[in-house]
Coordinates of C-alpha atoms (C1' of nucleotides) in Angstrom, one line a residue:
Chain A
X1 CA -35.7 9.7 35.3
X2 CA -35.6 10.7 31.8
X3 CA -32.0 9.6 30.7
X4 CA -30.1 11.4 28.2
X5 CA -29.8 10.5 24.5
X6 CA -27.7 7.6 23.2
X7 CA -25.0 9.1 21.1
X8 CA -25.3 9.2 17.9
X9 CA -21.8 7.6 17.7
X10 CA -20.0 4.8 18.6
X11 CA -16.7 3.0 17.2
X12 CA -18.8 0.0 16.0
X13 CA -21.4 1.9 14.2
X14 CA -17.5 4.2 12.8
X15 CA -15.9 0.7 11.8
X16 CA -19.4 -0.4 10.2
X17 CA -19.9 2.6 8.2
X18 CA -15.9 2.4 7.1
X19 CA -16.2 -1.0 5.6
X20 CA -19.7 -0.2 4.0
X21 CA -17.8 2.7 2.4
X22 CA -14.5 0.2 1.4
X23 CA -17.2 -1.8 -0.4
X24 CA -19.0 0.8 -2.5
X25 CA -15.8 3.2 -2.9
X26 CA -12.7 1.6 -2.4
X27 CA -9.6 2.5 -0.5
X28 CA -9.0 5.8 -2.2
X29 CA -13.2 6.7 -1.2
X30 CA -12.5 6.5 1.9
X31 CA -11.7 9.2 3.8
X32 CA -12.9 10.6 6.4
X33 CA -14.9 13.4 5.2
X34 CA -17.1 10.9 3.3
X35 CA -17.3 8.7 6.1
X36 CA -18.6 11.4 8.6
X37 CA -21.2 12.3 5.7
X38 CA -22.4 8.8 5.7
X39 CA -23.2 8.9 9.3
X40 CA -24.6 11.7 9.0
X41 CA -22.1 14.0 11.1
X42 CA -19.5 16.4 10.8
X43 CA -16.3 15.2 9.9
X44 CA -14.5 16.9 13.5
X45 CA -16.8 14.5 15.7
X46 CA -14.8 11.3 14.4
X47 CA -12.2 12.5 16.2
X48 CA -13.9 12.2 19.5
X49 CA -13.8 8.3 18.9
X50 CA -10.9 7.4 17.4
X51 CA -7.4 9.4 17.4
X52 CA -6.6 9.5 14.0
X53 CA -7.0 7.7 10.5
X54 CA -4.3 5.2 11.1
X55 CA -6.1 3.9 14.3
X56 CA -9.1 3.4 12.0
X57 CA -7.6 1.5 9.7
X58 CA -6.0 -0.4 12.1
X59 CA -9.3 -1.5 13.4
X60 CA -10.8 -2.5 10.1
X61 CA -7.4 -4.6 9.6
X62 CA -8.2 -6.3 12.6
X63 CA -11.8 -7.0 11.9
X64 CA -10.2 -8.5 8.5
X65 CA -7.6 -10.5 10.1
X66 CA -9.8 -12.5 12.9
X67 CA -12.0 -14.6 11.0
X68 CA -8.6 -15.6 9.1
X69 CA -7.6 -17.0 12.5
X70 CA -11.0 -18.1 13.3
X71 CA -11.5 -20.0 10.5
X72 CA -8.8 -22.4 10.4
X73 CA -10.2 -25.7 10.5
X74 CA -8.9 -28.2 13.1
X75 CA -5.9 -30.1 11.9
X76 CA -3.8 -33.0 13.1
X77 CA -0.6 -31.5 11.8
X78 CA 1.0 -28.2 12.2
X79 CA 1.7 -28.4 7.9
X80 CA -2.1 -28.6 7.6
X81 CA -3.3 -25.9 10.1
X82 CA -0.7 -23.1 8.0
X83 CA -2.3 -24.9 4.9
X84 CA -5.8 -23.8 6.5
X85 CA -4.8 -20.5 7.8
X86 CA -2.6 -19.3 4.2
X87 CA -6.6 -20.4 3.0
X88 CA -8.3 -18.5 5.0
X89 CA -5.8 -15.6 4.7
X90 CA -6.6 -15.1 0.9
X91 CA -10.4 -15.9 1.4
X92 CA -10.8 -12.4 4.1
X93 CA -8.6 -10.9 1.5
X94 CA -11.2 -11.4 -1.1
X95 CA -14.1 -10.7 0.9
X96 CA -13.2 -6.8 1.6
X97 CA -12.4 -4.5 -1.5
X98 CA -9.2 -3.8 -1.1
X99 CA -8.9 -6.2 2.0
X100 CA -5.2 -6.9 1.1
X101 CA -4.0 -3.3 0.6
X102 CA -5.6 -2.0 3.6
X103 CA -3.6 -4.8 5.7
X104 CA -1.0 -3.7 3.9
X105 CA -0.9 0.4 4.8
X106 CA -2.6 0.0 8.5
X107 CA -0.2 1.0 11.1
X108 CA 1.0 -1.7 13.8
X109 CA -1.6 -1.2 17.3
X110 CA 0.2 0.9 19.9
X111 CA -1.4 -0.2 22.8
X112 CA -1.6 -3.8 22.1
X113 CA 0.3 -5.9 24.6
X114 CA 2.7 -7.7 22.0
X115 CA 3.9 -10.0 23.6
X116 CA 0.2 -11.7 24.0
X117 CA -0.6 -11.4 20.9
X118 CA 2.5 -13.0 19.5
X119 CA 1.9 -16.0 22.1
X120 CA -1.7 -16.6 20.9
X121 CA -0.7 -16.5 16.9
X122 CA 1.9 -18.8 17.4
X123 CA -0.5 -21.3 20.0
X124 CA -2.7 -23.2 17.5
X125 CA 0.9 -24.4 16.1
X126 CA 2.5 -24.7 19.5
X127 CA -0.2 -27.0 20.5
X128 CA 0.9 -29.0 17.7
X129 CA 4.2 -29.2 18.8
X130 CA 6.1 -26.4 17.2
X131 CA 8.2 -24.0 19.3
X132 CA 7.8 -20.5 19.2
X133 CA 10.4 -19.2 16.7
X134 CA 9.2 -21.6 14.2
X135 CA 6.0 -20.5 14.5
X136 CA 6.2 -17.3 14.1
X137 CA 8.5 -17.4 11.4
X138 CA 6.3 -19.8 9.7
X139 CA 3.1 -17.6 10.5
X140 CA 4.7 -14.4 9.0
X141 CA 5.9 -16.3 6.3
X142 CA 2.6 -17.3 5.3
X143 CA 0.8 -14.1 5.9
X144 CA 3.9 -12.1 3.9
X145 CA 2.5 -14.6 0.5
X146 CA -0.7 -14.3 1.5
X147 CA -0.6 -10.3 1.0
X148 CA 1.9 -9.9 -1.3
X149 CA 0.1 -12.6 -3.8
X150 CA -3.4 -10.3 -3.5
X151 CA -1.3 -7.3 -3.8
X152 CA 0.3 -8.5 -7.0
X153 CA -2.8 -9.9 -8.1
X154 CA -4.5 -6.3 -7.8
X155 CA -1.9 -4.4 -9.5
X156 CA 1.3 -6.3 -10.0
X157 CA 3.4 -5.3 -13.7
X158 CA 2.5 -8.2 -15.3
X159 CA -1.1 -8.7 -14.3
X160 CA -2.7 -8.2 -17.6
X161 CA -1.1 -11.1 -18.8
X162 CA -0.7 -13.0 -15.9
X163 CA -4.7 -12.7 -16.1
X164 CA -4.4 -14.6 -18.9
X165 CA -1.7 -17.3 -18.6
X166 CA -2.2 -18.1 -15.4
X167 CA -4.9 -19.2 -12.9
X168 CA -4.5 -17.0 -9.7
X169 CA -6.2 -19.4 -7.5
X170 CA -4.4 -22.2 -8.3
X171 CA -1.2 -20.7 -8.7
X172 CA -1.7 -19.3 -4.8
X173 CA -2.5 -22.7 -4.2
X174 CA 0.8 -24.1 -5.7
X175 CA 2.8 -21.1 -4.2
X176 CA 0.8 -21.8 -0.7
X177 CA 1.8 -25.6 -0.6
X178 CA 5.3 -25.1 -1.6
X179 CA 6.1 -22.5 1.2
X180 CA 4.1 -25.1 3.6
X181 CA 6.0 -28.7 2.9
X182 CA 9.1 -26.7 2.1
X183 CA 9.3 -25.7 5.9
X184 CA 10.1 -29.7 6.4
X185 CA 13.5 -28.5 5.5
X186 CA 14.3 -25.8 8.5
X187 CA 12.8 -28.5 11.2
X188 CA 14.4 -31.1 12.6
X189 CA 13.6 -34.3 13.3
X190 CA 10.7 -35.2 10.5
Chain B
X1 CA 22.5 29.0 -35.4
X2 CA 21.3 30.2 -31.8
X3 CA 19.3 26.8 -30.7
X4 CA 16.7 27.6 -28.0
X5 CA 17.7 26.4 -24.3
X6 CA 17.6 23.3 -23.6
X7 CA 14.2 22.2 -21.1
X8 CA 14.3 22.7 -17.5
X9 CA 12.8 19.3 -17.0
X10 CA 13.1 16.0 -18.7
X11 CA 11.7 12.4 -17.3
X12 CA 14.7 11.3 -16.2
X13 CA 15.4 14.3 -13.8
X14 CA 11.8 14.1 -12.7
X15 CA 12.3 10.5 -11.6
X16 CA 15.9 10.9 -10.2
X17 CA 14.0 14.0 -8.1
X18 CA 11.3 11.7 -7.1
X19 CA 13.8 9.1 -5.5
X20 CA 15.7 11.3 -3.9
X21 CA 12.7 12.8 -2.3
X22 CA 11.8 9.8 -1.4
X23 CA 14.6 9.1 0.4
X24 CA 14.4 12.1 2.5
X25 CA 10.6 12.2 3.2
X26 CA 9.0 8.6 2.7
X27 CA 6.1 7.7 0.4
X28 CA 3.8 10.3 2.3
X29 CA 6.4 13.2 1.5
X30 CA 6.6 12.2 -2.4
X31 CA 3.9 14.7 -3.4
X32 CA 3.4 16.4 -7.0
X33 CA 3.8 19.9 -5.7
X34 CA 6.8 19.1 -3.0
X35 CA 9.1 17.5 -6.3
X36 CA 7.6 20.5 -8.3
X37 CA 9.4 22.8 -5.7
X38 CA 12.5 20.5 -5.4
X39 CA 12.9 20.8 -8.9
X40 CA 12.5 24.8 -9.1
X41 CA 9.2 24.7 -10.9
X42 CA 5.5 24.8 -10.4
X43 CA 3.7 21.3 -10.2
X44 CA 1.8 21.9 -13.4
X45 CA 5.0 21.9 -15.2
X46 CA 5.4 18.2 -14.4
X47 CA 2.2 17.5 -16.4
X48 CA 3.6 17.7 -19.4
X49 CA 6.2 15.4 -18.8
X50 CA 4.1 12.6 -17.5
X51 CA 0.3 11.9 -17.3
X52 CA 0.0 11.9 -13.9
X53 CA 1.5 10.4 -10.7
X54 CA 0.7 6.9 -11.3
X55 CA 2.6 6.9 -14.1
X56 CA 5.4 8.6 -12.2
X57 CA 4.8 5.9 -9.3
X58 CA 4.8 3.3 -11.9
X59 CA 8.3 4.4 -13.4
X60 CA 9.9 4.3 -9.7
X61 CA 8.1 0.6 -9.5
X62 CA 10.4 -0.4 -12.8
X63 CA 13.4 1.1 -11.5
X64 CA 13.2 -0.6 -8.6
X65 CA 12.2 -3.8 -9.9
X66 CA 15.0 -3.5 -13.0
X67 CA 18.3 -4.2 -11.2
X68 CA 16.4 -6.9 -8.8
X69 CA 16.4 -9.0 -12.3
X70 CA 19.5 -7.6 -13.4
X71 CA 21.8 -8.9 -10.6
X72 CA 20.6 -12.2 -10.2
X73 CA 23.8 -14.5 -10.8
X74 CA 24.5 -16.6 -12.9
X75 CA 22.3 -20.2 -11.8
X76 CA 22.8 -23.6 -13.2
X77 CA 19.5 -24.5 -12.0
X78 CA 16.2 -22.9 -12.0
X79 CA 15.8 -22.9 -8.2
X80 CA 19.2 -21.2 -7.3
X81 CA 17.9 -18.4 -10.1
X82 CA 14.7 -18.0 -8.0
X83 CA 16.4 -18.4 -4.4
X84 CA 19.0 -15.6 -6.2
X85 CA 16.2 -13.8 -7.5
X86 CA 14.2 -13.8 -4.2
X87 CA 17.0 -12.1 -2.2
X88 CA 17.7 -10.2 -5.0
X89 CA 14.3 -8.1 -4.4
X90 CA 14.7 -8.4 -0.9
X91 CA 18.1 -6.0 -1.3
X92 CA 16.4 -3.8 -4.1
X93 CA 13.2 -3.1 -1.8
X94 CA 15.7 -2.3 1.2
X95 CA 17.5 -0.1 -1.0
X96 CA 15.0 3.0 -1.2
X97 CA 12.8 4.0 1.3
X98 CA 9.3 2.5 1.2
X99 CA 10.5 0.5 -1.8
X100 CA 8.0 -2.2 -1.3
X101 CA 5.2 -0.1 -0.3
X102 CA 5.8 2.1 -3.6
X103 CA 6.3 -1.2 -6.2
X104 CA 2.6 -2.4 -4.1
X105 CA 0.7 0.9 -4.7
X106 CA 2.6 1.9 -8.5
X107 CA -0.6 1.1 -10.8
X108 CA 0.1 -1.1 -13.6
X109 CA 2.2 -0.1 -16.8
X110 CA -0.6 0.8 -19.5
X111 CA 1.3 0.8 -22.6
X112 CA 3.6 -1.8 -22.0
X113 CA 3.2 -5.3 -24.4
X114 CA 2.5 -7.0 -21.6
X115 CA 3.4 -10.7 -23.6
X116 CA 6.6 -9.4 -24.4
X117 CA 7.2 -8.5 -20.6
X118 CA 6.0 -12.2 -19.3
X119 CA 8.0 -13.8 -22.4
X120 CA 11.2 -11.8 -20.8
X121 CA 10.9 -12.5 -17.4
X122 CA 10.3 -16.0 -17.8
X123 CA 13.1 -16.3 -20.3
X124 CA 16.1 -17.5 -17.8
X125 CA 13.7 -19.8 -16.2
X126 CA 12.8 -20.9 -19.3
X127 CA 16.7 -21.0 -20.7
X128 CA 17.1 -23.4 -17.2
X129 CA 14.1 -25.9 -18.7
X130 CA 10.9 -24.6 -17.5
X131 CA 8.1 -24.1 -19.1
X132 CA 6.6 -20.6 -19.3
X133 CA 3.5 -21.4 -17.5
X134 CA 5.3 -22.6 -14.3
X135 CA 8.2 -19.9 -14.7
X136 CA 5.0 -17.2 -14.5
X137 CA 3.5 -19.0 -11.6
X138 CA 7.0 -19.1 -9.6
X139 CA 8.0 -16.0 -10.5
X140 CA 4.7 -14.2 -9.1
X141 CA 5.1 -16.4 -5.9
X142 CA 8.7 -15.7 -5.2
X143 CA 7.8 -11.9 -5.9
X144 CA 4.6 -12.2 -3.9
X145 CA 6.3 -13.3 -0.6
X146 CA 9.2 -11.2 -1.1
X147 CA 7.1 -7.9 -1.3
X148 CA 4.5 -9.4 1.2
X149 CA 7.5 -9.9 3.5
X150 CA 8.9 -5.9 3.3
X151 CA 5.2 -4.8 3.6
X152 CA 4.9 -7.3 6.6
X153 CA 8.1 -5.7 8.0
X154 CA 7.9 -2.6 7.8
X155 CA 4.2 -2.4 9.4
X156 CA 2.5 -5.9 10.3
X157 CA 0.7 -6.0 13.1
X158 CA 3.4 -8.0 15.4
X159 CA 6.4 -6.2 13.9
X160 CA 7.4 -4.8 17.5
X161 CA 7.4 -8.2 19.0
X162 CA 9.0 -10.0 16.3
X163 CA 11.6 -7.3 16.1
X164 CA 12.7 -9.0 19.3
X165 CA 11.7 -12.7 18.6
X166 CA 12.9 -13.1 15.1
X167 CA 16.0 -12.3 12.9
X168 CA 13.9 -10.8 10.0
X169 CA 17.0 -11.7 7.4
X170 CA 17.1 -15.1 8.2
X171 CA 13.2 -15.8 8.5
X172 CA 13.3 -14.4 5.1
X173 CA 15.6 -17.2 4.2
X174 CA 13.8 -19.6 5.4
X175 CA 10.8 -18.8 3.8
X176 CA 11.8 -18.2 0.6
X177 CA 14.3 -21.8 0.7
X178 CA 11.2 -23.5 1.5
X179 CA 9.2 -21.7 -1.0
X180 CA 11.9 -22.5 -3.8
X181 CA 12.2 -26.1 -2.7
X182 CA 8.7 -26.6 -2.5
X183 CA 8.3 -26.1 -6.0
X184 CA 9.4 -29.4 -6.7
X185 CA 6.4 -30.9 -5.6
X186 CA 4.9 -29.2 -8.7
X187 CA 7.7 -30.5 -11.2
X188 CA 6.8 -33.6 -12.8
X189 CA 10.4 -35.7 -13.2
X190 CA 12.9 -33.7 -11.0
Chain C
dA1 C1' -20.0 13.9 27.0
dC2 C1' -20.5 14.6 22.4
dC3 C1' -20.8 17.4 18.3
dT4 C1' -20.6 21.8 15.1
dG5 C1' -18.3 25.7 12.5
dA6 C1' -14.6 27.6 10.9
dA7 C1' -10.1 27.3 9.9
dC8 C1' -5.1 25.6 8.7
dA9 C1' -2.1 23.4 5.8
dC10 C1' -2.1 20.6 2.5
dC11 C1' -3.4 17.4 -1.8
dG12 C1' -3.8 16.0 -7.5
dT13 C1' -5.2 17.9 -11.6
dT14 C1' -7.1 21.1 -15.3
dC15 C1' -6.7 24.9 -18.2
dA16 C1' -6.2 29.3 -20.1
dA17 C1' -2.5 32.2 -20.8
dG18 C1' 2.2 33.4 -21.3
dT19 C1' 7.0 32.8 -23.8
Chain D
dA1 C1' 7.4 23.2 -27.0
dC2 C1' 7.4 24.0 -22.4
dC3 C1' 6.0 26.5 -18.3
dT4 C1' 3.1 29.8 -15.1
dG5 C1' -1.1 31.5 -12.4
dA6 C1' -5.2 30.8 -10.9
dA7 C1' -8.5 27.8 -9.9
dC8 C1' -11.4 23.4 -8.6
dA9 C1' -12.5 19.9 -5.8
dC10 C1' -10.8 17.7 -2.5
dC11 C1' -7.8 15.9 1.9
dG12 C1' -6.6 15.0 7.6
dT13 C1' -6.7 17.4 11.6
dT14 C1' -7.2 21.1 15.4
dC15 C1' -9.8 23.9 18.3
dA16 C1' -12.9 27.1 20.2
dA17 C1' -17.5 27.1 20.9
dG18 C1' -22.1 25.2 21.4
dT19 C1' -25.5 21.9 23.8

DNA sequence: ACCTGAACACCGTTCAAGT
DNA sequence: ACCTGAACACCGTTCAAGT
């Protein structure tokens, strides 16, 4: 009953090794030659777990996304929960070198049933009484400033100075809570 | 009084070759050696015009960027110059292909006198009674969500769904009018 | 089923050498 | 001053072949 090897290979051990790589390298390191030699494997034998570089990235984007999600803490109001999440956002932006940029250039999931996924982005807010259009409107809105802001922060044209004059953390914060109590205006009602 | 030819290449050719290959093969296409061909040369040649392809990426970034604060109306008050300038960008991205995506990855001017830059773009905000700090602060925000939002569109990880769900042009609007009128919460008097 | 070896069609950049 | 030829050190990906 001797069983055959493990493989050496899996996508977890891939996606692992990928954002180990991100860390040490940064976005331009990592390629998928270099990755391969980190795991100790040719680079042709990726291939036999993923389909391509885009699906890669797309994977790491994800595992960058969820604790965004996941980390919203509970709020009464619908204002405070994009509050939270716009938080969290730029927080799993930080965490990964290059978090923001890789979100950025990661192709959209093909498989993915859309539809789903749109319905359980928009339900934290739903549950607070939004409808669906606002919600993802409001949702995109806040992820768009959320990436744009770190990828203007990593390289904008003023940045140098900016680095200076301005405070990026508190200007997101500014930025963040305008967007937020602005939406007051495009809902009616209160 | 025979004066030599005049050179094959210039910066300004380069560039105007760089868009237009842009246009016809997206940011992937725009390679050193593909506008070296385009332009009848070999790709070394472009070395000695500019440094190296950031620099090329970041003159594309300031072309883009230029006539987004050139057509901005006129605006009595600082929020209609910042709603103006927000859609502004949003038409100068859409313009050229992978406009966002270039202006995102173009590496930040080196030479440039970067307090000279800031001092500029803050100076209609400024004409409109805003302080320089808060103009900076706004002006990276509006910028932020406006490339965030062409990044987000072009490849976030719901676009197909919210291709059906949501008129991207008017989401847009919404978020940047809540944006703009959020900043009032920041304003002390007004 | 899972991986290697060799190859294809590319990159950005440097640098001596030509004119 | 401006450009070529040849080279260096890379890429992502495919595909027959090995085990």
């Amino acid at each position: 009953m001797a069983r055959s090897a493990a493989p050496a290979l899996d996508r977890d051990r891939l996606v692992g090794a990928a954002f180990a790589l991100l860390e040490e390298e940064g976005l331009e390191g990592l390629s998928m030659r270099r990755l391969a030699a980190r795991l100790g494997v040719q680079a042709p034998a990726l291939y036999w777990h993923i389909a391509d570089k885009g699906e890669l990235l797309g994977l790491m984007a994800q595992d960058i996304y969820a604790p965004a999600y996941a980390g919203v803490p509970h709020a009464a109001h619908w204002r405070d929960w994009l509050r939270g999440f716009g938080h969290a956002l730029r927080a799993t932006f930080a965490t990964h070198r290059d978090g923001a940029r890789l979100c950025a250039s990661a192709p959209a999931p093909r498989d993915r049933d859309v539809a789903d996924h749109a319905a359980r982005i928009a339900a934290p807010l739903a549950a607070l009484g939004l409808d669906q259009g606002r919600a993802l409107a409001f949702v995109a809105s806040v992820i768009s400033f959320a990436l744009g802001w770190a990828s203007f922060e990593a390289n904008g044209p003023m940045h140098d100075y900016l680095d200076e004059m301005l405070d990026f953390d508190e200007s997101f914060d500014i930025g963040l809570k305008a967007l937020v109590s602005g939406f007051a205006d495009a809902c009616p009602g209160r």
